[in-house]
């Protein structure tokens, strides 16, 4: 079942209440993480918590809990839900201010939300049909903030045009998808845009890179121009929800033969194995 933790209380999600003066509601002044739960274990937990702490530091918001407490709360959410597979959502806002102001006092207590959602909402594995779109988001997309209006606008524009997702392009170069990182294969070499302030430092992205290198598959973190997309032999996006999701077409043109390629298949098999905890 779904369960929510909000500022010290465990409640059904529909019963959770946040003040209208919470800065997360007023300004999107908040950061978040989404974690996959497989067989009762939180996948890549340490990497997600490290990114959470980094995001909090970037927006100058001290972490309300230490590492041990975060882990305890996340595991309790799984136990209380009674689910073994699903997604944990964690959000920290700057909290409630006495009045609406762009300047924050620093005296307020952060709002902490954790939810556990069963596996029934996990993403499909069907290949995607994507379209390129200009990346007009702010210049700190490396911080995992809840202010995702631009991402949502671009994705909904793509969906309205009959596509599943958009690949974002800034100054002629690919950054990422609206809610995932991007990979392609050219000349049997995997390529993915290098980390910068213009794309999210994906936990799943980094895990895929590590898996590929361990398996001896050549992978390069390199700039990818929009024109290079036409040379892709394979392509996919990666995220906690999508894991590795193949791309069938880009701007209406097939990627390879339009089906998941051999490298994508191999990486996905290795990824699935990595989800099994070592006892």
mmCIF file of N, CA, C and O in Angstrom, residues 69 90 113 178 192 266:
data_model
loop_
_atom_site.group_PDB
_atom_site.id
_atom_site.type_symbol
_atom_site.label_atom_id
_atom_site.label_comp_id
_atom_site.label_asym_id
_atom_site.label_seq_id
_atom_site.Cartn_x
_atom_site.Cartn_y
_atom_site.Cartn_z
ATOM 1 N N UNK A 69 19.743 8.482 10.091
ATOM 2 C CA UNK A 69 18.306 8.742 10.209
ATOM 3 C C UNK A 69 17.614 8.643 8.866
ATOM 4 O O UNK A 69 16.512 8.084 8.758
ATOM 5 N N UNK A 90 11.510 11.084 -1.987
ATOM 6 C CA UNK A 90 11.964 11.868 -0.831
ATOM 7 C C UNK A 90 12.067 13.325 -1.258
ATOM 8 O O UNK A 90 12.707 13.631 -2.268
ATOM 9 N N UNK A 113 9.245 15.095 3.294
ATOM 10 C CA UNK A 113 8.217 14.177 2.815
ATOM 11 C C UNK A 113 8.875 12.932 2.248
ATOM 12 O O UNK A 113 9.832 13.030 1.470
ATOM 13 N N UNK A 178 13.755 14.906 -20.992
ATOM 14 C CA UNK A 178 13.079 15.770 -20.025
ATOM 15 C C UNK A 178 13.131 15.226 -18.605
ATOM 16 O O UNK A 178 13.046 15.981 -17.646
ATOM 17 N N UNK A 192 27.697 9.344 -24.271
ATOM 18 C CA UNK A 192 26.724 10.047 -23.438
ATOM 19 C C UNK A 192 27.287 11.417 -23.102
ATOM 20 O O UNK A 192 28.509 11.561 -22.944
ATOM 21 N N UNK A 266 22.632 -6.170 -24.012
ATOM 22 C CA UNK A 266 23.662 -6.659 -23.098
ATOM 23 C C UNK A 266 23.694 -5.835 -21.817
ATOM 24 O O UNK A 266 23.761 -6.388 -20.709
#
